[in-house]
Amino acid sequence: MQKDKFDRIISFLLGASWAIVIFGALITFKLFLFLGFSLALFITIVFIVISFFLILTLDAFATNRQRLEEAKKQTELLEKIYSKHTS
């Protein structure tokens, strides 16, 4: 299956988002470590949760686009069947 530009962009953004989560969590933890271990851990967990929510949003956007494309194909097929049935 050949991907169009939109699918390639979404795939790239999903990969980049996972990299940002991994490295961002490490950087966030080290950045706030001077405030104490527990506070740095809490802020890092909040960062990870927000990042996961954004990743899930991006993935849902891609999934809904695929669902729309599939619905268009099904509608086209149903219209062909209906036109053959009524004529």
PDB file of C-alpha atoms in Angstrom:
ATOM      1  CA  MET A   1       0.000   0.000   0.000  1.00  0.00           C
ATOM      2  CA  GLN A   2       1.446   3.312  -1.067  1.00  0.00           C
ATOM      3  CA  LYS A   3       1.304   6.162   1.388  1.00  0.00           C
ATOM      4  CA  ASP A   4       0.458   9.686   0.370  1.00  0.00           C
ATOM      5  CA  LYS A   5       2.181  12.795   1.684  1.00  0.00           C
ATOM      6  CA  PHE A   6      -0.254  13.191   4.561  1.00  0.00           C
ATOM      7  CA  ASP A   7       0.398   9.655   5.847  1.00  0.00           C
ATOM      8  CA  ARG A   8       4.153  10.173   5.609  1.00  0.00           C
ATOM      9  CA  ILE A   9       3.915  13.421   7.569  1.00  0.00           C
ATOM     10  CA  ILE A  10       1.775  11.790  10.267  1.00  0.00           C
ATOM     11  CA  SER A  11       4.197   8.852  10.528  1.00  0.00           C
ATOM     12  CA  PHE A  12       7.142  11.236  10.833  1.00  0.00           C
ATOM     13  CA  LEU A  13       5.360  13.305  13.484  1.00  0.00           C
ATOM     14  CA  LEU A  14       4.485  10.193  15.482  1.00  0.00           C
ATOM     15  CA  GLY A  15       8.105   9.048  15.426  1.00  0.00           C
ATOM     16  CA  ALA A  16       9.347  12.481  16.381  1.00  0.00           C
ATOM     17  CA  SER A  17       6.774  12.652  19.181  1.00  0.00           C
ATOM     18  CA  TRP A  18       8.034   9.412  20.698  1.00  0.00           C
ATOM     19  CA  ALA A  19      11.601  10.717  20.555  1.00  0.00           C
ATOM     20  CA  ILE A  20      10.500  13.937  22.241  1.00  0.00           C
ATOM     21  CA  VAL A  21       8.792  11.938  25.000  1.00  0.00           C
ATOM     22  CA  ILE A  22      11.867   9.835  25.698  1.00  0.00           C
ATOM     23  CA  PHE A  23      14.461  12.597  25.596  1.00  0.00           C
ATOM     24  CA  GLY A  24      12.112  15.219  26.992  1.00  0.00           C
ATOM     25  CA  ALA A  25      11.402  13.102  30.052  1.00  0.00           C
ATOM     26  CA  LEU A  26      15.111  12.717  30.719  1.00  0.00           C
ATOM     27  CA  ILE A  27      15.795  16.420  30.207  1.00  0.00           C
ATOM     28  CA  THR A  28      12.788  17.433  32.309  1.00  0.00           C
ATOM     29  CA  PHE A  29      13.877  15.191  35.155  1.00  0.00           C
ATOM     30  CA  LYS A  30      17.434  16.494  35.105  1.00  0.00           C
ATOM     31  CA  LEU A  31      16.239  20.082  34.784  1.00  0.00           C
ATOM     32  CA  PHE A  32      14.022  19.911  37.884  1.00  0.00           C
ATOM     33  CA  LEU A  33      16.236  17.628  39.955  1.00  0.00           C
ATOM     34  CA  PHE A  34      17.616  20.612  41.898  1.00  0.00           C
ATOM     35  CA  LEU A  35      14.123  21.070  43.421  1.00  0.00           C
ATOM     36  CA  GLY A  36      14.179  17.567  44.857  1.00  0.00           C
ATOM     37  CA  PHE A  37      13.798  14.045  43.585  1.00  0.00           C
ATOM     38  CA  SER A  38      10.078  13.661  44.262  1.00  0.00           C
ATOM     39  CA  LEU A  39       9.118  16.990  42.656  1.00  0.00           C
ATOM     40  CA  ALA A  40      11.311  16.278  39.631  1.00  0.00           C
ATOM     41  CA  LEU A  41       9.713  12.852  39.291  1.00  0.00           C
ATOM     42  CA  PHE A  42       6.215  14.332  39.558  1.00  0.00           C
ATOM     43  CA  ILE A  43       6.907  17.011  36.925  1.00  0.00           C
ATOM     44  CA  THR A  44       8.421  14.369  34.630  1.00  0.00           C
ATOM     45  CA  ILE A  45       5.327  12.172  34.985  1.00  0.00           C
ATOM     46  CA  VAL A  46       3.090  15.150  34.187  1.00  0.00           C
ATOM     47  CA  PHE A  47       5.214  15.854  31.099  1.00  0.00           C
ATOM     48  CA  ILE A  48       4.909  12.221  29.990  1.00  0.00           C
ATOM     49  CA  VAL A  49       1.131  12.144  30.494  1.00  0.00           C
ATOM     50  CA  ILE A  50       0.632  15.343  28.487  1.00  0.00           C
ATOM     51  CA  SER A  51       2.933  14.031  25.751  1.00  0.00           C
ATOM     52  CA  PHE A  52       1.045  10.721  25.584  1.00  0.00           C
ATOM     53  CA  PHE A  53      -2.224  12.622  25.257  1.00  0.00           C
ATOM     54  CA  LEU A  54      -0.811  14.586  22.318  1.00  0.00           C
ATOM     55  CA  ILE A  55       0.488  11.384  20.692  1.00  0.00           C
ATOM     56  CA  LEU A  56      -2.910   9.741  21.086  1.00  0.00           C
ATOM     57  CA  THR A  57      -4.559  12.797  19.558  1.00  0.00           C
ATOM     58  CA  LEU A  58      -2.260  12.621  16.548  1.00  0.00           C
ATOM     59  CA  ASP A  59      -2.888   8.890  16.190  1.00  0.00           C
ATOM     60  CA  ALA A  60      -6.651   9.391  16.461  1.00  0.00           C
ATOM     61  CA  PHE A  61      -6.450  12.017  13.733  1.00  0.00           C
ATOM     62  CA  ALA A  62      -4.696   9.549  11.424  1.00  0.00           C
ATOM     63  CA  THR A  63      -7.156   6.774  12.286  1.00  0.00           C
ATOM     64  CA  ASN A  64     -10.160   8.990  11.602  1.00  0.00           C
ATOM     65  CA  ARG A  65      -8.679   9.971   8.257  1.00  0.00           C
ATOM     66  CA  GLN A  66      -8.283   6.306   7.327  1.00  0.00           C
ATOM     67  CA  ARG A  67     -11.859   5.657   8.405  1.00  0.00           C
ATOM     68  CA  LEU A  68     -13.046   8.528   6.203  1.00  0.00           C
ATOM     69  CA  GLU A  69     -11.150   7.160   3.191  1.00  0.00           C
ATOM     70  CA  GLU A  70     -12.658   3.713   3.759  1.00  0.00           C
ATOM     71  CA  ALA A  71     -16.148   5.196   4.073  1.00  0.00           C
ATOM     72  CA  LYS A  72     -15.668   7.025   0.767  1.00  0.00           C
ATOM     73  CA  LYS A  73     -14.701   3.755  -0.943  1.00  0.00           C
ATOM     74  CA  GLN A  74     -17.702   1.960   0.519  1.00  0.00           C
ATOM     75  CA  THR A  75     -20.044   4.773  -0.503  1.00  0.00           C
ATOM     76  CA  GLU A  76     -18.749   4.624  -4.058  1.00  0.00           C
ATOM     77  CA  LEU A  77     -19.282   0.863  -4.193  1.00  0.00           C
ATOM     78  CA  LEU A  78     -22.770   1.152  -2.745  1.00  0.00           C
ATOM     79  CA  GLU A  79     -23.689   3.829  -5.291  1.00  0.00           C
ATOM     80  CA  LYS A  80     -22.512   1.538  -8.118  1.00  0.00           C
ATOM     81  CA  ILE A  81     -24.556  -1.364  -6.728  1.00  0.00           C
ATOM     82  CA  TYR A  82     -27.602   0.852  -6.309  1.00  0.00           C
ATOM     83  CA  SER A  83     -27.353   2.244  -9.850  1.00  0.00           C
ATOM     84  CA  LYS A  84     -27.106  -1.303 -11.305  1.00  0.00           C
ATOM     85  CA  HIS A  85     -30.022  -2.455  -9.184  1.00  0.00           C
ATOM     86  CA  THR A  86     -32.354   0.401 -10.127  1.00  0.00           C
ATOM     87  CA  SER A  87     -31.657   0.406 -13.885  1.00  0.00           C
TER      88      SER A  87
END
